[in-house]
Amino acid sequence: MSTAIAKQAHAVLKNHPRDEPSALVNVLHDIQDEFRYLPEEALRLASEHLQISTAQVFGVASFFKGFHLKPRGEHICTVCMGTACHVRGAPRLLEQAERDLGISSGQTTPDLQFTIEEVNCVGACALGPLVIVDGEYNGNMTPHRLTKLVNKIQKKKGK
Amino acid sequence: MAAFKNAKQLADHRKKVVASRPENRKAIAVCAGTGCKAFGSYKLLDAFKKELKKRKLDRKVELRATGCHGFCERGPLVLFFPEGMLYQRVQVKDVEEIVKQTVVKEKVIDRLLYQDPTTGKKHKKEEDIPFYKHQARLVLKNNGLIDPTSIDDYIRIGGYNSLVKALGMGPEKVLKEVKAAKLRGRGGAGFPAGIKWETCRNTESDKRYVICNADEGDPGAFMDRSVLEGNPHSVVEGMLIGAYAIGADEGYVYVRQEYPLAVERLEIALDAARKQGLLGKNILGSGFGFDIHINRGGGAFVCGEESALIASIEGHRGVPKRRPPYPAVCGLWGKPTNINNVETWANVPPIIDRGAKWFASIGTQGSTGTKIFSLVGKVNNTGLVEVPMGMTLREIVFDIGGGIPGGKKFKAVQTGGPSGGCLPEKKLDVPVDFDTLLREGAMMGSGGMIVMDEDTCMVDLAKYFLRFLKFESCGNCTSCRDGLMRLHELLVDIAAGRGTEATIDLVEELAQVVRDTSLCALGSTAANPVLSTLRYFRDEYEAHVLKKRCPAGVCKELITFRIDPKTCNGCTLCRVRCPQEAVVGKKGQVHKIIQKKCIKCGICKDVCNQDAVIVE
Ligand SMILES: Cc1cc2nc3c(=O)[nH]c(=O)nc-3n(C[C@H](O)[C@H](O)[C@H](O)COP(=O)(O)O)c2cc1C
């Protein structure tokens, strides 16, 4: 029996050697790139492919902040919480995003449109405070500009 | 192009590359590091490409996308060769004029030059700008010169020559040279690289590994990223030389997942090196073979710790192990493994090229060579600076960094990230080297240097680091897992005005317990940010607990926002933008904040053109 997820997961796993535990984190990244999160079924297939126990696969997947076991929104709003961004006001941006979207950091809106995430530092400190929306770096952010940005994406969707 | 079978073929190839690109040939180098990329430098590159093509200059003028030049504050940066002239904050709309005026007519466009905010003087050449003038760029030197995706660019400037030299010297001599250079690890602890290499080499085994630690978890630091993005071959060459000296045939680079561009550039570099026979079996006919894998991290600070990093490569959770045995004796898959930081590896080729004596003449007696710092926070010239060890903090923050923006007062510098500490104004004249910083209660760490001004609250900063570490603790040791949780709670209490003097005492006591009873350095150094801020800024803690005041105006529970009736002109901006409808007032009349509704988000203060919002 092969579901859509399994099919996609097989396509990802094909690019990695079998029985190679050191490939685990790389495999998890590739699965997440494919699905935006780590579906359980894909993790089970990865465990089989690499010949590591499912417990270990889930252990590693839940250990790292970069991996997500639940589906995430179509748009990801990542607030950089590095020290340089912090002293330039990053916490206020996070609060603004939480207010605008009505969810807390780490959560996804019920319509699966937006997820708010934090990152420890992306090393673009000169641009701080920084918010990454859908991979686009927005430097020297203010709460007001962030609201405008979020509204713009929501509107585009509405059309 | 076929693989080089020996050193002569590499040298011949270099001659060919050099001949094809005369020194005086015109070139435009656009910074394509993460910072400038975020400022739009890729669009700029496209625009230059089109414009050069349109004017049929694309064969005459070389367009190069380079690594990070370091001066991120002024990005996107564009350098012009052979003059070495720098344009800053260049926009797509400037491109046509630049090509017409600067490239064709060799005229300078004044407005794109860097102007020193303190003297008002404009500088044409990159090397004359104060930000660069006081630096000693050894590792970053070539970042702005070469295209990191071109192995020929690296070969042209003498790349892989140190490898050839090392292969001629033999492993023992290479090891001796690195030991004599007194190169200390740039990843945090400052352990002498040569001694680590020797231990690894002398451990009996059929297999050895070398690892490059590119996890760079310190928030606010991006030195390693820039080296990998801007000059990946220098790290590859360093690892090759190290592996040769140690007797390793396999290497790993462990890169944090937040650095996609670094991974991409490194992949390109490894592929090119393999094609040229600089990685693989029997490199340059020497009999020595070596190859490198890339492993990505998953966003865990603790994975920068060497034993956790090794566990992660092996496919386990990144939980640190008890040491000894050190990785140099028993590391990856139980084999002797030498692990060094990106910057440490990048220092190796120049040491072999120019000799230990030359290297040891830079810096101080105990800390040789240079160190790259990421100078960030409340400072005018944010960016990467590389200076000889032993330079004072004052020189770094004020001469290179250009001081504090907006006429604000300097308060402190934080070095060493979450394991480090803060140094106040009275310590500005201490020399920056491994041992002095440690003595003063801070540490070198990997090179993060965060500048803070009067608007930064030191209690808030300590709270910030504890929150960071609380989430990053792997959870193995009780004292770290629960101790940091509790310490963070106590700081939240102090910041909220719920603390007493006894709270401060408890913080101090608990901080020491966490330090003394944690297995790895994450826990054992976690208290440093708290202890060092308590040491130098106790009065701020006391203001929070005794007077229930936050002197810097940061801690929300202790501040109020108020509109100054004398300055408010009733423009309604704050009223319209307030998310809580907490501002009242008619157009043209003085506005007022209803305190009960105010959530202290600070938006009113941001939007006010009159500076009428006061924080108390
Ligand atoms: C919690 C923690 C995080 C660390 N993070 C890093 C890091 O991001 N990069 C790094 O090079 N070293 C890091 N280290 C230091 C490494 O354990 C190790 O000392 C270093 O990689 C050795 O290389 P070096 O001798 O060249 O500095 C970390 C250590 C600890 C305890």
PDB file of C-alpha atoms in Angstrom, chain B residues 28-279:
ATOM      1  CA  ILE B  28      33.223  45.096 -10.497  1.00  0.00           C
ATOM      2  CA  ALA B  29      32.863  43.080  -7.308  1.00  0.00           C
ATOM      3  CA  VAL B  30      29.405  43.010  -5.772  1.00  0.00           C
ATOM      4  CA  CYS B  31      29.104  41.615  -2.269  1.00  0.00           C
ATOM      5  CA  ALA B  32      26.841  38.568  -2.282  1.00  0.00           C
ATOM      6  CA  GLY B  33      27.049  37.676   1.398  1.00  0.00           C
ATOM      7  CA  THR B  34      23.881  37.077   3.419  1.00  0.00           C
ATOM      8  CA  GLY B  35      23.765  40.684   4.651  1.00  0.00           C
ATOM      9  CA  CYS B  36      24.122  42.380   1.276  1.00  0.00           C
ATOM     10  CA  LYS B  37      21.928  39.741  -0.324  1.00  0.00           C
ATOM     11  CA  ALA B  38      19.182  40.744   2.097  1.00  0.00           C
ATOM     12  CA  PHE B  39      19.743  44.333   1.002  1.00  0.00           C
ATOM     13  CA  GLY B  40      19.151  43.250  -2.603  1.00  0.00           C
ATOM     14  CA  SER B  41      22.606  42.603  -4.018  1.00  0.00           C
ATOM     15  CA  TYR B  42      21.412  39.788  -6.299  1.00  0.00           C
ATOM     16  CA  LYS B  43      19.133  42.232  -8.109  1.00  0.00           C
ATOM     17  CA  LEU B  44      22.101  44.545  -8.359  1.00  0.00           C
ATOM     18  CA  LEU B  45      24.195  41.829  -9.962  1.00  0.00           C
ATOM     19  CA  ASP B  46      21.502  41.219 -12.577  1.00  0.00           C
ATOM     20  CA  ALA B  47      21.273  44.923 -13.296  1.00  0.00           C
ATOM     21  CA  PHE B  48      25.047  45.221 -13.757  1.00  0.00           C
ATOM     22  CA  LYS B  49      25.052  42.188 -16.021  1.00  0.00           C
ATOM     23  CA  LYS B  50      22.365  43.651 -18.244  1.00  0.00           C
ATOM     24  CA  GLU B  51      23.915  47.097 -18.323  1.00  0.00           C
ATOM     25  CA  LEU B  52      27.386  45.799 -19.181  1.00  0.00           C
ATOM     26  CA  LYS B  53      25.937  43.646 -21.918  1.00  0.00           C
ATOM     27  CA  LYS B  54      23.920  46.521 -23.309  1.00  0.00           C
ATOM     28  CA  ARG B  55      27.083  48.587 -23.634  1.00  0.00           C
ATOM     29  CA  LYS B  56      29.030  45.608 -24.974  1.00  0.00           C
ATOM     30  CA  LEU B  57      31.382  45.831 -22.024  1.00  0.00           C
ATOM     31  CA  ASP B  58      30.721  42.345 -20.712  1.00  0.00           C
ATOM     32  CA  ARG B  59      33.939  40.984 -22.176  1.00  0.00           C
ATOM     33  CA  LYS B  60      36.062  43.883 -21.074  1.00  0.00           C
ATOM     34  CA  VAL B  61      34.802  44.328 -17.536  1.00  0.00           C
ATOM     35  CA  GLU B  62      34.588  41.365 -15.234  1.00  0.00           C
ATOM     36  CA  LEU B  63      31.560  41.139 -12.978  1.00  0.00           C
ATOM     37  CA  ARG B  64      32.148  39.184  -9.802  1.00  0.00           C
ATOM     38  CA  ALA B  65      29.837  38.100  -6.990  1.00  0.00           C
ATOM     39  CA  THR B  66      32.066  37.925  -3.947  1.00  0.00           C
ATOM     40  CA  GLY B  67      31.814  36.913  -0.323  1.00  0.00           C
ATOM     41  CA  CYS B  68      31.085  39.199   2.576  1.00  0.00           C
ATOM     42  CA  HIS B  69      33.275  42.329   2.754  1.00  0.00           C
ATOM     43  CA  GLY B  70      32.368  42.769   6.396  1.00  0.00           C
ATOM     44  CA  PHE B  71      30.927  46.260   6.287  1.00  0.00           C
ATOM     45  CA  CYS B  72      27.334  45.010   6.403  1.00  0.00           C
ATOM     46  CA  GLU B  73      25.953  48.254   7.781  1.00  0.00           C
ATOM     47  CA  ARG B  74      26.585  49.973   4.459  1.00  0.00           C
ATOM     48  CA  GLY B  75      25.380  47.263   2.108  1.00  0.00           C
ATOM     49  CA  PRO B  76      24.976  46.537  -0.671  1.00  0.00           C
ATOM     50  CA  LEU B  77      28.682  47.128  -1.255  1.00  0.00           C
ATOM     51  CA  VAL B  78      30.326  47.348  -4.659  1.00  0.00           C
ATOM     52  CA  LEU B  79      34.096  47.402  -5.171  1.00  0.00           C
ATOM     53  CA  PHE B  80      35.863  48.545  -8.322  1.00  0.00           C
ATOM     54  CA  PHE B  81      39.177  47.129  -9.460  1.00  0.00           C
ATOM     55  CA  PRO B  82      41.974  47.822 -10.078  1.00  0.00           C
ATOM     56  CA  GLU B  83      41.409  51.059  -8.094  1.00  0.00           C
ATOM     57  CA  GLY B  84      39.961  49.408  -4.982  1.00  0.00           C
ATOM     58  CA  MET B  85      37.222  52.024  -4.833  1.00  0.00           C
ATOM     59  CA  LEU B  86      34.139  51.313  -2.727  1.00  0.00           C
ATOM     60  CA  TYR B  87      30.565  52.382  -3.354  1.00  0.00           C
ATOM     61  CA  GLN B  88      28.090  51.767  -0.563  1.00  0.00           C
ATOM     62  CA  ARG B  89      24.295  51.476  -0.294  1.00  0.00           C
ATOM     63  CA  VAL B  90      24.162  50.966  -4.039  1.00  0.00           C
ATOM     64  CA  GLN B  91      20.693  50.588  -5.541  1.00  0.00           C
ATOM     65  CA  VAL B  92      19.523  49.149  -8.844  1.00  0.00           C
ATOM     66  CA  LYS B  93      18.628  52.646 -10.027  1.00  0.00           C
ATOM     67  CA  ASP B  94      22.294  53.675  -9.637  1.00  0.00           C
ATOM     68  CA  VAL B  95      23.599  50.975 -11.949  1.00  0.00           C
ATOM     69  CA  GLU B  96      23.187  52.716 -15.293  1.00  0.00           C
ATOM     70  CA  GLU B  97      24.912  55.832 -14.021  1.00  0.00           C
ATOM     71  CA  ILE B  98      27.722  53.805 -12.444  1.00  0.00           C
ATOM     72  CA  VAL B  99      28.478  51.990 -15.671  1.00  0.00           C
ATOM     73  CA  LYS B 100      28.269  55.175 -17.725  1.00  0.00           C
ATOM     74  CA  GLN B 101      30.253  57.397 -15.383  1.00  0.00           C
ATOM     75  CA  THR B 102      32.507  55.255 -13.248  1.00  0.00           C
ATOM     76  CA  VAL B 103      33.236  52.296 -15.494  1.00  0.00           C
ATOM     77  CA  VAL B 104      33.424  54.057 -18.841  1.00  0.00           C
ATOM     78  CA  LYS B 105      34.555  57.585 -17.962  1.00  0.00           C
ATOM     79  CA  GLU B 106      36.320  56.710 -14.702  1.00  0.00           C
ATOM     80  CA  LYS B 107      34.451  59.446 -12.906  1.00  0.00           C
ATOM     81  CA  VAL B 108      33.637  59.151  -9.229  1.00  0.00           C
ATOM     82  CA  ILE B 109      30.015  59.431  -8.175  1.00  0.00           C
ATOM     83  CA  ASP B 110      30.295  61.366  -4.989  1.00  0.00           C
ATOM     84  CA  ARG B 111      27.041  60.387  -3.333  1.00  0.00           C
ATOM     85  CA  LEU B 112      27.870  56.676  -3.374  1.00  0.00           C
ATOM     86  CA  LEU B 113      31.144  57.087  -1.508  1.00  0.00           C
ATOM     87  CA  TYR B 114      31.346  56.356   2.174  1.00  0.00           C
ATOM     88  CA  GLN B 115      31.170  59.436   4.331  1.00  0.00           C
ATOM     89  CA  ASP B 116      32.640  59.256   7.807  1.00  0.00           C
ATOM     90  CA  PRO B 117      29.824  60.393  10.091  1.00  0.00           C
ATOM     91  CA  THR B 118      32.222  61.798  12.682  1.00  0.00           C
ATOM     92  CA  THR B 119      34.553  63.812  10.431  1.00  0.00           C
ATOM     93  CA  GLY B 120      32.257  64.297   7.455  1.00  0.00           C
ATOM     94  CA  LYS B 121      35.119  63.217   5.229  1.00  0.00           C
ATOM     95  CA  LYS B 122      34.418  61.124   2.164  1.00  0.00           C
ATOM     96  CA  HIS B 123      36.651  58.190   1.334  1.00  0.00           C
ATOM     97  CA  LYS B 124      37.215  56.723  -2.077  1.00  0.00           C
ATOM     98  CA  LYS B 125      39.249  53.643  -1.399  1.00  0.00           C
ATOM     99  CA  GLU B 126      38.070  50.819   0.776  1.00  0.00           C
ATOM    100  CA  GLU B 127      41.400  50.670   2.583  1.00  0.00           C
ATOM    101  CA  ASP B 128      41.173  54.332   3.684  1.00  0.00           C
ATOM    102  CA  ILE B 129      37.815  53.973   5.418  1.00  0.00           C
ATOM    103  CA  PRO B 130      38.362  53.948   9.202  1.00  0.00           C
ATOM    104  CA  PHE B 131      36.318  50.756   9.483  1.00  0.00           C
ATOM    105  CA  TYR B 132      38.909  48.932   7.371  1.00  0.00           C
ATOM    106  CA  LYS B 133      42.007  50.998   8.126  1.00  0.00           C
ATOM    107  CA  HIS B 134      42.428  49.756  11.685  1.00  0.00           C
ATOM    108  CA  GLN B 135      41.868  46.121  10.843  1.00  0.00           C
ATOM    109  CA  ALA B 136      44.420  43.430  10.057  1.00  0.00           C
ATOM    110  CA  ARG B 137      42.711  41.154   7.611  1.00  0.00           C
ATOM    111  CA  LEU B 138      44.363  37.798   7.358  1.00  0.00           C
ATOM    112  CA  VAL B 139      41.501  35.331   7.125  1.00  0.00           C
ATOM    113  CA  LEU B 140      39.002  37.747   5.594  1.00  0.00           C
ATOM    114  CA  LYS B 141      41.536  39.325   3.246  1.00  0.00           C
ATOM    115  CA  ASN B 142      40.343  37.620   0.108  1.00  0.00           C
ATOM    116  CA  ASN B 143      36.622  37.668   0.838  1.00  0.00           C
ATOM    117  CA  GLY B 144      35.985  40.769  -1.216  1.00  0.00           C
ATOM    118  CA  LEU B 145      38.392  39.779  -3.984  1.00  0.00           C
ATOM    119  CA  ILE B 146      37.330  36.359  -5.128  1.00  0.00           C
ATOM    120  CA  ASP B 147      34.242  34.687  -6.437  1.00  0.00           C
ATOM    121  CA  PRO B 148      33.701  31.940  -3.853  1.00  0.00           C
ATOM    122  CA  THR B 149      32.136  29.676  -6.457  1.00  0.00           C
ATOM    123  CA  SER B 150      35.234  29.733  -8.642  1.00  0.00           C
ATOM    124  CA  ILE B 151      38.136  27.503  -7.712  1.00  0.00           C
ATOM    125  CA  ASP B 152      40.222  29.340 -10.306  1.00  0.00           C
ATOM    126  CA  ASP B 153      39.770  32.575  -8.388  1.00  0.00           C
ATOM    127  CA  TYR B 154      41.198  30.878  -5.321  1.00  0.00           C
ATOM    128  CA  ILE B 155      44.015  29.231  -7.255  1.00  0.00           C
ATOM    129  CA  ARG B 156      44.859  32.539  -8.878  1.00  0.00           C
ATOM    130  CA  ILE B 157      45.627  34.213  -5.538  1.00  0.00           C
ATOM    131  CA  GLY B 158      47.904  31.348  -4.528  1.00  0.00           C
ATOM    132  CA  GLY B 159      45.259  28.945  -3.275  1.00  0.00           C
ATOM    133  CA  TYR B 160      46.313  25.336  -2.591  1.00  0.00           C
ATOM    134  CA  ASN B 161      49.925  26.434  -2.645  1.00  0.00           C
ATOM    135  CA  SER B 162      50.127  25.862   1.106  1.00  0.00           C
ATOM    136  CA  LEU B 163      48.887  22.332   0.554  1.00  0.00           C
ATOM    137  CA  VAL B 164      51.657  21.742  -1.967  1.00  0.00           C
ATOM    138  CA  LYS B 165      54.152  23.148   0.491  1.00  0.00           C
ATOM    139  CA  ALA B 166      52.797  20.989   3.328  1.00  0.00           C
ATOM    140  CA  LEU B 167      52.962  17.837   1.204  1.00  0.00           C
ATOM    141  CA  GLY B 168      56.611  18.665   0.586  1.00  0.00           C
ATOM    142  CA  MET B 169      57.358  19.243   4.267  1.00  0.00           C
ATOM    143  CA  GLY B 170      55.994  15.953   5.581  1.00  0.00           C
ATOM    144  CA  PRO B 171      53.446  15.562   8.400  1.00  0.00           C
ATOM    145  CA  GLU B 172      55.842  16.008  11.340  1.00  0.00           C
ATOM    146  CA  LYS B 173      57.168  19.328  10.087  1.00  0.00           C
ATOM    147  CA  VAL B 174      53.671  20.633   9.382  1.00  0.00           C
ATOM    148  CA  LEU B 175      52.656  19.739  12.910  1.00  0.00           C
ATOM    149  CA  LYS B 176      55.742  21.421  14.298  1.00  0.00           C
ATOM    150  CA  GLU B 177      54.959  24.596  12.369  1.00  0.00           C
ATOM    151  CA  VAL B 178      51.378  24.814  13.654  1.00  0.00           C
ATOM    152  CA  LYS B 179      52.611  24.213  17.195  1.00  0.00           C
ATOM    153  CA  ALA B 180      55.276  26.889  16.853  1.00  0.00           C
ATOM    154  CA  ALA B 181      52.690  29.348  15.524  1.00  0.00           C
ATOM    155  CA  LYS B 182      50.853  28.845  18.818  1.00  0.00           C
ATOM    156  CA  LEU B 183      47.553  28.865  16.968  1.00  0.00           C
ATOM    157  CA  ARG B 184      44.721  28.650  19.496  1.00  0.00           C
ATOM    158  CA  GLY B 185      41.237  27.397  18.662  1.00  0.00           C
ATOM    159  CA  ARG B 186      38.870  30.136  17.521  1.00  0.00           C
ATOM    160  CA  GLY B 187      35.709  28.274  18.523  1.00  0.00           C
ATOM    161  CA  GLY B 188      35.612  29.331  22.132  1.00  0.00           C
ATOM    162  CA  ALA B 189      37.948  27.545  24.472  1.00  0.00           C
ATOM    163  CA  GLY B 190      41.186  28.723  22.856  1.00  0.00           C
ATOM    164  CA  PHE B 191      42.895  25.348  23.125  1.00  0.00           C
ATOM    165  CA  PRO B 192      46.228  25.149  21.242  1.00  0.00           C
ATOM    166  CA  ALA B 193      45.471  23.522  17.879  1.00  0.00           C
ATOM    167  CA  GLY B 194      48.932  21.968  17.476  1.00  0.00           C
ATOM    168  CA  ILE B 195      48.671  20.064  20.752  1.00  0.00           C
ATOM    169  CA  LYS B 196      45.247  18.719  19.827  1.00  0.00           C
ATOM    170  CA  TRP B 197      46.527  17.631  16.408  1.00  0.00           C
ATOM    171  CA  GLU B 198      49.470  15.887  18.021  1.00  0.00           C
ATOM    172  CA  THR B 199      47.295  13.977  20.480  1.00  0.00           C
ATOM    173  CA  CYS B 200      45.083  12.815  17.648  1.00  0.00           C
ATOM    174  CA  ARG B 201      48.040  11.825  15.505  1.00  0.00           C
ATOM    175  CA  ASN B 202      49.734   9.935  18.333  1.00  0.00           C
ATOM    176  CA  THR B 203      46.668   7.892  19.211  1.00  0.00           C
ATOM    177  CA  GLU B 204      47.081   4.419  17.770  1.00  0.00           C
ATOM    178  CA  SER B 205      44.296   3.719  15.257  1.00  0.00           C
ATOM    179  CA  ASP B 206      43.544   2.410  11.783  1.00  0.00           C
ATOM    180  CA  LYS B 207      41.336   5.416  11.060  1.00  0.00           C
ATOM    181  CA  ARG B 208      41.211   9.070  12.045  1.00  0.00           C
ATOM    182  CA  TYR B 209      38.747  11.865  11.298  1.00  0.00           C
ATOM    183  CA  VAL B 210      38.917  15.640  11.166  1.00  0.00           C
ATOM    184  CA  ILE B 211      35.844  17.777  11.693  1.00  0.00           C
ATOM    185  CA  CYS B 212      35.174  21.414  10.984  1.00  0.00           C
ATOM    186  CA  ASN B 213      32.801  22.933  13.521  1.00  0.00           C
ATOM    187  CA  ALA B 214      30.597  25.378  11.612  1.00  0.00           C
ATOM    188  CA  ASP B 215      27.661  25.219  13.994  1.00  0.00           C
ATOM    189  CA  GLU B 216      28.209  28.849  15.056  1.00  0.00           C
ATOM    190  CA  GLY B 217      25.447  28.866  17.622  1.00  0.00           C
ATOM    191  CA  ASP B 218      26.375  32.082  19.398  1.00  0.00           C
ATOM    192  CA  PRO B 219      23.496  34.461  18.585  1.00  0.00           C
ATOM    193  CA  GLY B 220      24.894  37.666  17.146  1.00  0.00           C
ATOM    194  CA  ALA B 221      27.957  36.053  15.600  1.00  0.00           C
ATOM    195  CA  PHE B 222      28.489  35.348  11.914  1.00  0.00           C
ATOM    196  CA  MET B 223      32.246  35.122  11.372  1.00  0.00           C
ATOM    197  CA  ASP B 224      32.250  31.474  10.426  1.00  0.00           C
ATOM    198  CA  ARG B 225      29.356  31.924   8.063  1.00  0.00           C
ATOM    199  CA  SER B 226      31.189  34.682   6.208  1.00  0.00           C
ATOM    200  CA  VAL B 227      34.369  32.666   5.890  1.00  0.00           C
ATOM    201  CA  LEU B 228      32.467  29.660   4.530  1.00  0.00           C
ATOM    202  CA  GLU B 229      30.389  31.811   2.210  1.00  0.00           C
ATOM    203  CA  GLY B 230      33.195  34.054   1.067  1.00  0.00           C
ATOM    204  CA  ASN B 231      36.201  31.779   0.902  1.00  0.00           C
ATOM    205  CA  PRO B 232      35.211  28.132   1.323  1.00  0.00           C
ATOM    206  CA  HIS B 233      38.381  26.801  -0.283  1.00  0.00           C
ATOM    207  CA  SER B 234      40.504  28.323   2.484  1.00  0.00           C
ATOM    208  CA  VAL B 235      38.681  26.075   4.977  1.00  0.00           C
ATOM    209  CA  VAL B 236      38.977  23.057   2.685  1.00  0.00           C
ATOM    210  CA  GLU B 237      42.703  23.696   2.266  1.00  0.00           C
ATOM    211  CA  GLY B 238      43.142  24.097   6.026  1.00  0.00           C
ATOM    212  CA  MET B 239      41.361  20.801   6.636  1.00  0.00           C
ATOM    213  CA  LEU B 240      43.471  19.087   3.971  1.00  0.00           C
ATOM    214  CA  ILE B 241      46.679  20.255   5.603  1.00  0.00           C
ATOM    215  CA  GLY B 242      45.416  19.259   9.064  1.00  0.00           C
ATOM    216  CA  ALA B 243      44.295  15.830   7.876  1.00  0.00           C
ATOM    217  CA  TYR B 244      47.681  15.293   6.282  1.00  0.00           C
ATOM    218  CA  ALA B 245      49.535  16.224   9.467  1.00  0.00           C
ATOM    219  CA  ILE B 246      47.229  14.137  11.642  1.00  0.00           C
ATOM    220  CA  GLY B 247      46.943  11.133   9.352  1.00  0.00           C
ATOM    221  CA  ALA B 248      43.206  11.368   8.720  1.00  0.00           C
ATOM    222  CA  ASP B 249      41.538  10.411   5.460  1.00  0.00           C
ATOM    223  CA  GLU B 250      37.972  11.529   6.053  1.00  0.00           C
ATOM    224  CA  GLY B 251      36.475  14.801   7.184  1.00  0.00           C
ATOM    225  CA  TYR B 252      33.134  16.335   8.073  1.00  0.00           C
ATOM    226  CA  VAL B 253      31.913  19.896   8.068  1.00  0.00           C
ATOM    227  CA  TYR B 254      29.012  20.346  10.468  1.00  0.00           C
ATOM    228  CA  VAL B 255      27.085  23.446   9.349  1.00  0.00           C
ATOM    229  CA  ARG B 256      24.094  24.901  11.099  1.00  0.00           C
ATOM    230  CA  GLN B 257      20.885  24.718   9.112  1.00  0.00           C
ATOM    231  CA  GLU B 258      20.283  28.473   9.378  1.00  0.00           C
ATOM    232  CA  TYR B 259      23.118  29.014   6.874  1.00  0.00           C
ATOM    233  CA  PRO B 260      21.773  27.699   3.561  1.00  0.00           C
ATOM    234  CA  LEU B 261      24.074  29.879   1.473  1.00  0.00           C
ATOM    235  CA  ALA B 262      27.169  28.617   3.288  1.00  0.00           C
ATOM    236  CA  VAL B 263      26.127  25.022   2.594  1.00  0.00           C
ATOM    237  CA  GLU B 264      25.566  25.806  -1.069  1.00  0.00           C
ATOM    238  CA  ARG B 265      28.943  27.511  -1.509  1.00  0.00           C
ATOM    239  CA  LEU B 266      30.725  24.740   0.350  1.00  0.00           C
ATOM    240  CA  GLU B 267      29.084  22.085  -1.822  1.00  0.00           C
ATOM    241  CA  ILE B 268      30.260  23.908  -4.929  1.00  0.00           C
ATOM    242  CA  ALA B 269      33.783  24.198  -3.504  1.00  0.00           C
ATOM    243  CA  LEU B 270      33.960  20.507  -2.590  1.00  0.00           C
ATOM    244  CA  ASP B 271      32.753  19.445  -6.044  1.00  0.00           C
ATOM    245  CA  ALA B 272      35.315  21.660  -7.740  1.00  0.00           C
ATOM    246  CA  ALA B 273      38.132  20.436  -5.503  1.00  0.00           C
ATOM    247  CA  ARG B 274      37.181  16.823  -6.257  1.00  0.00           C
ATOM    248  CA  LYS B 275      37.128  17.467 -10.000  1.00  0.00           C
ATOM    249  CA  GLN B 276      40.587  19.017  -9.792  1.00  0.00           C
ATOM    250  CA  GLY B 277      41.981  16.130  -7.810  1.00  0.00           C
ATOM    251  CA  LEU B 278      42.495  18.248  -4.699  1.00  0.00           C
ATOM    252  CA  LEU B 279      40.171  15.982  -2.776  1.00  0.00           C
TER     253      LEU B 279
END
